[in-house]
GROMACS .gro file of C-alpha atoms in nm:
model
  282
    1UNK     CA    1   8.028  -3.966   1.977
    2UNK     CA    2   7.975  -3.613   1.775
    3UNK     CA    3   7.736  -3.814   1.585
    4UNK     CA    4   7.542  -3.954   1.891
    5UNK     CA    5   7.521  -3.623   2.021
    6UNK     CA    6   7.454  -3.447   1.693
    7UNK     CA    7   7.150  -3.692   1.654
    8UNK     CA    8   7.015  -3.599   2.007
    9UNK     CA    9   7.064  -3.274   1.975
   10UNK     CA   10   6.852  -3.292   1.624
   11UNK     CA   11   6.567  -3.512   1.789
   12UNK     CA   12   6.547  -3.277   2.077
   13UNK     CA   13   6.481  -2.970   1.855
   14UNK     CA   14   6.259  -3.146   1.631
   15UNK     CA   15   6.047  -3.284   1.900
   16UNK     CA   16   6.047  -2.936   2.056
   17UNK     CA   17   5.948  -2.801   1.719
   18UNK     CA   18   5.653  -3.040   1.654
   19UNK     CA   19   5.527  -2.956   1.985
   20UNK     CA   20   5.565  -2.568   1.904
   21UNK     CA   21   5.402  -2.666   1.594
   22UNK     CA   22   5.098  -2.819   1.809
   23UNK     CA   23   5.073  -2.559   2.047
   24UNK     CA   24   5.033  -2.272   1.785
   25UNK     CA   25   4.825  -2.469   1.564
   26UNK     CA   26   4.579  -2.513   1.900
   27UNK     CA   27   4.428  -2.164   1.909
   28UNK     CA   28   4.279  -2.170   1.529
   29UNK     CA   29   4.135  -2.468   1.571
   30UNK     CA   30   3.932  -2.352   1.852
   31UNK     CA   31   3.891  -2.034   1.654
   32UNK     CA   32   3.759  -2.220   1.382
   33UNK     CA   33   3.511  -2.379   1.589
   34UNK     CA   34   3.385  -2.093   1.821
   35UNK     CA   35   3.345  -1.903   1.451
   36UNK     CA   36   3.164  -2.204   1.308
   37UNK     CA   37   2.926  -2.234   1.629
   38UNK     CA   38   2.856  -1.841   1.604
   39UNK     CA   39   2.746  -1.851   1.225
   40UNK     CA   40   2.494  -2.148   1.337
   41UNK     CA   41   2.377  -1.947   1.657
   42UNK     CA   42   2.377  -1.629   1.417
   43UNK     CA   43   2.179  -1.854   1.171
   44UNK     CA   44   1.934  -2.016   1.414
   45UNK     CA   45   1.808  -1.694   1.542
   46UNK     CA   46   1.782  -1.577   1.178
   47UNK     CA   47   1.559  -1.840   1.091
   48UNK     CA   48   1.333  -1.856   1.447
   49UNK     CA   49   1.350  -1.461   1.397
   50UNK     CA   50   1.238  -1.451   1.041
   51UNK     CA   51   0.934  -1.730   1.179
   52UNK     CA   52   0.814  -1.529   1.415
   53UNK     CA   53   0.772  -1.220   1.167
   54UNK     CA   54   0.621  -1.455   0.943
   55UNK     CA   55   0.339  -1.541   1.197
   56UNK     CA   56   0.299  -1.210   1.383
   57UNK     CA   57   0.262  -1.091   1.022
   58UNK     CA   58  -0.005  -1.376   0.976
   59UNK     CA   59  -0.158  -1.316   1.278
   60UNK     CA   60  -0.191  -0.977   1.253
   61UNK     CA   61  -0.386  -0.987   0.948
   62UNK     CA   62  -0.595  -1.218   1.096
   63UNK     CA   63  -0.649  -1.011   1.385
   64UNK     CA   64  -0.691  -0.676   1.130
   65UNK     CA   65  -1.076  -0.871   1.073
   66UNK     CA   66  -1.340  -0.733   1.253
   67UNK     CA   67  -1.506  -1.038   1.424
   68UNK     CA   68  -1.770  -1.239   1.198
   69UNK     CA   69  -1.553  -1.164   0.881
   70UNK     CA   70  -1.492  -1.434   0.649
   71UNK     CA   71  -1.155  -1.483   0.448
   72UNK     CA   72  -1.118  -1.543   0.071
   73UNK     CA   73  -1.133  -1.888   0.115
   74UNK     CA   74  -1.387  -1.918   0.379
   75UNK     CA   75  -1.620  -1.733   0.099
   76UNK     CA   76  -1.603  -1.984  -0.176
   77UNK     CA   77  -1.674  -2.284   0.089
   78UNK     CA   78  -1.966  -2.121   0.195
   79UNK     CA   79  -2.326  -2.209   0.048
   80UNK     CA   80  -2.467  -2.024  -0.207
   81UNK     CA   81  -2.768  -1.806  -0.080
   82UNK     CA   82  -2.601  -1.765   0.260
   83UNK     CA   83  -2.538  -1.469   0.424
   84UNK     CA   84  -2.156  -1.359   0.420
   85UNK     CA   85  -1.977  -1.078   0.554
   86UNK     CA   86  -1.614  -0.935   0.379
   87UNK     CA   87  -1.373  -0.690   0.420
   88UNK     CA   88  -1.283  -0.587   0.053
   89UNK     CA   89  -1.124  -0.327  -0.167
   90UNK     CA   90  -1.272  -0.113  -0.396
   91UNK     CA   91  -1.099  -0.164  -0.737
   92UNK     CA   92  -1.373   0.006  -0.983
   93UNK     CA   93  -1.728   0.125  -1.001
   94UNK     CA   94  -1.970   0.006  -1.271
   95UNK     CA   95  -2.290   0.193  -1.149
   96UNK     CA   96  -2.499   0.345  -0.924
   97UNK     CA   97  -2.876   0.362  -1.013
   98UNK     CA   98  -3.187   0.454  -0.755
   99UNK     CA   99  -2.924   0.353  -0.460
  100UNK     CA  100  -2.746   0.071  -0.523
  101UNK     CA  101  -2.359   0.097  -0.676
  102UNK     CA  102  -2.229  -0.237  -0.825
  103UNK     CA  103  -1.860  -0.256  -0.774
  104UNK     CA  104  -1.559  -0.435  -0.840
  105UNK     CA  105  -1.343  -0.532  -0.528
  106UNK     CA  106  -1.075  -0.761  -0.449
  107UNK     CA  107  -0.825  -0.801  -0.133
  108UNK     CA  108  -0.490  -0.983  -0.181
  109UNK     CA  109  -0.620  -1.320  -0.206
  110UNK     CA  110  -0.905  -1.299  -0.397
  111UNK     CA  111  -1.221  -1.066  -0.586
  112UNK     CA  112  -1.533  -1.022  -0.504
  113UNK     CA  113  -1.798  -0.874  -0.758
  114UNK     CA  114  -2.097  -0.694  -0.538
  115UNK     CA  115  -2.382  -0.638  -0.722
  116UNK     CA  116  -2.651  -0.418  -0.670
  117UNK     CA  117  -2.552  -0.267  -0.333
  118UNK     CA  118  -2.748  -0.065  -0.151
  119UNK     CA  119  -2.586   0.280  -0.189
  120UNK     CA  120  -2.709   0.664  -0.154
  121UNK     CA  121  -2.506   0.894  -0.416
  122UNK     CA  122  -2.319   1.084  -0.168
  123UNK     CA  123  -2.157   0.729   0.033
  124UNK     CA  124  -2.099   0.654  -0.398
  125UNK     CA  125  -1.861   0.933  -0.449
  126UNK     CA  126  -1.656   0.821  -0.147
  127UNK     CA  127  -1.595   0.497  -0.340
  128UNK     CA  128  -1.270   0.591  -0.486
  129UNK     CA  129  -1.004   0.263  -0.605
  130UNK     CA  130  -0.850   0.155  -0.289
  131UNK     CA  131  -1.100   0.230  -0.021
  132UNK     CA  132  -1.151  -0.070   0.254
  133UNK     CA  133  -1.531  -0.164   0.279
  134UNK     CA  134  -1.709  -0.433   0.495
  135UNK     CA  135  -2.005  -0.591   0.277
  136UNK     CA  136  -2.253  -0.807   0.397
  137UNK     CA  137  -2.495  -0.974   0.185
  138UNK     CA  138  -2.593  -1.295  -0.001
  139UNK     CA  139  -2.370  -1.540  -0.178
  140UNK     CA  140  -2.492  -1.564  -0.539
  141UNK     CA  141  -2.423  -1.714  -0.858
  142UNK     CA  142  -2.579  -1.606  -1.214
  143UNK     CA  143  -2.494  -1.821  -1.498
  144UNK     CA  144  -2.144  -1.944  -1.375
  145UNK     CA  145  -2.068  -1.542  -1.170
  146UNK     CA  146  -2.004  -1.583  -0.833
  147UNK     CA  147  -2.181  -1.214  -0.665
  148UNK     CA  148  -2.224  -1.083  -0.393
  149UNK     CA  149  -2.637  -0.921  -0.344
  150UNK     CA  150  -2.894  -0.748  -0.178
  151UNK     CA  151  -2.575  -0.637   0.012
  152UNK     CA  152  -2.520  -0.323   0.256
  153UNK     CA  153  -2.192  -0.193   0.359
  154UNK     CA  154  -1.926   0.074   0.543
  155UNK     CA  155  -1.604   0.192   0.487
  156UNK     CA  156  -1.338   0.099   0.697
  157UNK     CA  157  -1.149   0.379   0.783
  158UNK     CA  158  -0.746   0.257   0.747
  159UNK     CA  159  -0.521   0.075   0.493
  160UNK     CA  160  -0.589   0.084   0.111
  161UNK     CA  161  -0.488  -0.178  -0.129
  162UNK     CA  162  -0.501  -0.167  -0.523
  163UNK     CA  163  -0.465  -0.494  -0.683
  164UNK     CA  164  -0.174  -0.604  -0.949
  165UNK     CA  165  -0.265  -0.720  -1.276
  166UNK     CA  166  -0.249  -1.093  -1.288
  167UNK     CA  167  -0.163  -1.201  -1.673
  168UNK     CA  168  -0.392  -1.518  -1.685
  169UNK     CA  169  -0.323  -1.593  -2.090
  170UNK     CA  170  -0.222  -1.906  -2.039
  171UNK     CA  171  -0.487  -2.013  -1.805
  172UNK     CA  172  -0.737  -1.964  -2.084
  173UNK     CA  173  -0.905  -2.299  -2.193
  174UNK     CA  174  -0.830  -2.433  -1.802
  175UNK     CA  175  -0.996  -2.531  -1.559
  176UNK     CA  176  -0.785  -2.343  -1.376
  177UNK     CA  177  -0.889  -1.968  -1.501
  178UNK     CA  178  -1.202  -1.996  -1.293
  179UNK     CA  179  -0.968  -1.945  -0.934
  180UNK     CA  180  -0.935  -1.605  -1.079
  181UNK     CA  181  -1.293  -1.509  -1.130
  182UNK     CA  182  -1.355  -1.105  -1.097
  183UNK     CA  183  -0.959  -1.028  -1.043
  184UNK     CA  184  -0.807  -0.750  -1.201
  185UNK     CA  185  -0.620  -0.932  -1.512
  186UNK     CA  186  -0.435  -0.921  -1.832
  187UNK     CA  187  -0.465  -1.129  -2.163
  188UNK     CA  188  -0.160  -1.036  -2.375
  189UNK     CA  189  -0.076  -1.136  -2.779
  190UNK     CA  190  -0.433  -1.246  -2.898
  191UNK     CA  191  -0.608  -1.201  -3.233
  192UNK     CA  192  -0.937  -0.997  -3.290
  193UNK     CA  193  -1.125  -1.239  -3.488
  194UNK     CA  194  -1.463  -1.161  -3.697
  195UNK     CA  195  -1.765  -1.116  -3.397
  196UNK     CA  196  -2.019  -1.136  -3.645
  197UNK     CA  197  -2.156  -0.972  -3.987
  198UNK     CA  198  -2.295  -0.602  -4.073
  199UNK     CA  199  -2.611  -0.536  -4.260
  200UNK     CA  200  -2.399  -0.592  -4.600
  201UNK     CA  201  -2.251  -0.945  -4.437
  202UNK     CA  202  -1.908  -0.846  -4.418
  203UNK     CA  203  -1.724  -0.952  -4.133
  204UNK     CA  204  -1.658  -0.706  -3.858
  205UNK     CA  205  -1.489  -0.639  -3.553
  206UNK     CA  206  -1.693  -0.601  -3.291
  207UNK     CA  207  -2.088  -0.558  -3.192
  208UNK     CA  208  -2.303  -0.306  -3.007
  209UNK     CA  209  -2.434  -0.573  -2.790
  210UNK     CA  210  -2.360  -0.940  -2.782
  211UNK     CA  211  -2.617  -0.941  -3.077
  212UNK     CA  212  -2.545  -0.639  -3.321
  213UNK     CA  213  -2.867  -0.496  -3.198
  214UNK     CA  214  -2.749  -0.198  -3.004
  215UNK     CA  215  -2.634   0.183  -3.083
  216UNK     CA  216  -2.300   0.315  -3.026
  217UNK     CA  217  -2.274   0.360  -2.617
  218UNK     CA  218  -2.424   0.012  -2.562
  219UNK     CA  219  -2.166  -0.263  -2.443
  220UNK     CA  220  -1.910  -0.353  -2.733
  221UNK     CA  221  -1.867  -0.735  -2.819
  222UNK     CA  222  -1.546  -0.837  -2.935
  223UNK     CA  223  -1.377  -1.181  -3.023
  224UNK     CA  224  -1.031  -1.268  -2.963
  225UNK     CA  225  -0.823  -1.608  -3.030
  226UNK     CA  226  -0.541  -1.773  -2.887
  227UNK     CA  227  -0.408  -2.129  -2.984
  228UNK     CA  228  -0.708  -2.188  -3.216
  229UNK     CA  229  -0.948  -2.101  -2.931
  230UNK     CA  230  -1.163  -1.802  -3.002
  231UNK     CA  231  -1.319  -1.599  -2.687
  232UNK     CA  232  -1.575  -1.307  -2.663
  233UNK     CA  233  -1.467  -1.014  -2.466
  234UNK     CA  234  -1.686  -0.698  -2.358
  235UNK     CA  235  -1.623  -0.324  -2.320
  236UNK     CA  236  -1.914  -0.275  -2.073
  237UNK     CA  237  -2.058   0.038  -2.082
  238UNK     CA  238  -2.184   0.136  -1.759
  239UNK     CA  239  -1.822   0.092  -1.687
  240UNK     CA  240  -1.652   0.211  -1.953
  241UNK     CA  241  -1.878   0.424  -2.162
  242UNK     CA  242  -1.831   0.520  -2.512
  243UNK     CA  243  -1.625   0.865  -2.414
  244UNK     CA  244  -1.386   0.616  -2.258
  245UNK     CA  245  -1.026   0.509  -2.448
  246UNK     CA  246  -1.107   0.163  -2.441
  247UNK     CA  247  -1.428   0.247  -2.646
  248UNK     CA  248  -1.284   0.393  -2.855
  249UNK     CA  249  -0.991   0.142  -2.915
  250UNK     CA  250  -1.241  -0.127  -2.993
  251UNK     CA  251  -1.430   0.037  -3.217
  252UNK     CA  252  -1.116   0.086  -3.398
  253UNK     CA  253  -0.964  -0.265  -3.436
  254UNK     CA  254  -0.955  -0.464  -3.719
  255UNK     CA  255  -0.948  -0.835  -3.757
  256UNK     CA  256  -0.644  -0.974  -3.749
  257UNK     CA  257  -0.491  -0.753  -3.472
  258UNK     CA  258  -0.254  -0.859  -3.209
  259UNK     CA  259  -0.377  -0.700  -2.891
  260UNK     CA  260  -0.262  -0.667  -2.515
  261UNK     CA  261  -0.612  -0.660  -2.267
  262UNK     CA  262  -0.650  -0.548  -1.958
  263UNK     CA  263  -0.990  -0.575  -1.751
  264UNK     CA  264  -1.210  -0.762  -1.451
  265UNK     CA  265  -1.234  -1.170  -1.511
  266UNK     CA  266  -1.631  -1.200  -1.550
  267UNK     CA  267  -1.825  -1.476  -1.652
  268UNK     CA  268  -2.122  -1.557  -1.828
  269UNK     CA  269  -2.197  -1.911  -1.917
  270UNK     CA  270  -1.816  -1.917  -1.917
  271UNK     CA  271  -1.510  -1.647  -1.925
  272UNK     CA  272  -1.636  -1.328  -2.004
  273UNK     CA  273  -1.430  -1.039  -1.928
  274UNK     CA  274  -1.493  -0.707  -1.894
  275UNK     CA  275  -1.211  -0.514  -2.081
  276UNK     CA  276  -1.058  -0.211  -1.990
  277UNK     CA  277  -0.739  -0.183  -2.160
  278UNK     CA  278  -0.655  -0.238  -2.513
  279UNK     CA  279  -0.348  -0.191  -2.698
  280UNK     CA  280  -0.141  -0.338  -2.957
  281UNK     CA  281   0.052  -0.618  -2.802
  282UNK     CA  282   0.407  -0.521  -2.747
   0.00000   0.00000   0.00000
């Protein structure tokens, strides 16, 4: 009998214990889920949040464009020899002669190289690296360089933008190299090579002009090699003249150096950069 009731005395309190155990157990389960359904909430307006800066972002650039203004992309698909109107950033002067300035410019997807523009001195000297101008002129091409002429422009009063260096090195001997045309790039741990031959035919450096027939303040010719592919780089002068460092680091090489490069992705019948920069490769 003091067994019996022993017995359903024990099943009583562990039945009431299991459903103690239950009824505590209850609340962090529903904790767990309300916490689990406010991470995803949190998360989903996160992401739409995050989409919506994203295009407002987008579409603000979009709507930064005065009206007729064609894109990066919308450049290259036009024709050549039709008229085209950017919004661009100054990045360096080459010249102004008899008023017209040729300048390098680029925005954050691509360059633009603007030749010949017509320019009076004063408007030149407001031309300073990072100034916003709207060109308009003629899609051109010169023995493989994409240009912009017989262009006219203004400033547009507002944001400035100075492009990054984009190394490129490995891009050389692509097909690829060419997206890059006039950017603002870098060539790093490549080897001055002979350009050609002095009076006495020893092998030298570098040329005043692509030919050896120039003096010293014409445009320096250089050759540089990388994976058994040689190149030939320019110091030009109406950019950098021969009081400039870069001038004066070119004239000093000597073949066999390993040199970093810095300049403006050019072309002529093929890459032609003009160099900036040079130092010994790090």
């Amino acid at each position: 009998m003091k067994k019996a009731i022993v017995l359903s005395l024990a099943l009583t309190l562990a039945l009431g214990m299991t459903g103690c155990a239950k009824t505590e157990n209850a609340p962090a389960a529903e904790s767990s889920v309300e916490t689990v359904s406010e991470a995803s909430s949190e998360a989903a307006e996160e992401t739409t949040t995050e989409a919506a800066e994203e295009t407002s972002t987008a579409a603000a650039e979009e709507a930064s464009k005065s009206e007729g203004v064609l894109n990066y992309e919308e450049y290259m698909a036009a024709e050549l020899d039709s008229e085209v109107v950017v919004e661009t950033y100054v990045q360096a002067k080459q010249s102004w002669w008899e008023d017209k300035a040729t300048v390098y410019t680029q925005d954050q997807d691509g360059a633009y190289f603007v030749y010949n523009m017509a320019c009076s001195e004063e408007d030149y000297e407001k031309l300073v690296p990072g100034t916003k101008i709207k060109v308009t002129g003629y899609k051109s091409e010169w023995s493989g360089e994409v240009e912009i002429t017989d262009a006219t422009f203004e400033i547009v009063e507002g944001d400035t933008y100075l492009a990054p260096v984009k190394d490129v090195t490995a891009m050389l001997g692509t097909d690829e190299l060419i997206d890059y045309q006039n950017q603002y790039v870098a060539f790093k741990g490549m080897t001055v090579e002979a350009a050609g031959q002095d009076e006495s035919g020893n092998d030298v450096a570098y040329l005043y002009n692509w030919d050896g027939s120039g003096t010293d303040g014409d445009d320096l010719y250089f050759s540089v090699s990388l994976n058994g592919e040689t190149y030939s780089f320019v110091v030009e002068s109406y950019l950098c003249d021969n009081t400039t460092d870069v001038y004066a680091a070119v004239k000093n090489l000597q073949i066999g150096d390993v040199i970093d490069m810095e300049g403006y992705l050019y072309w002529y019948e093929g890459v032609n950069p003009h160099i900036i920069s040079v130092t010994a490769a790090k």
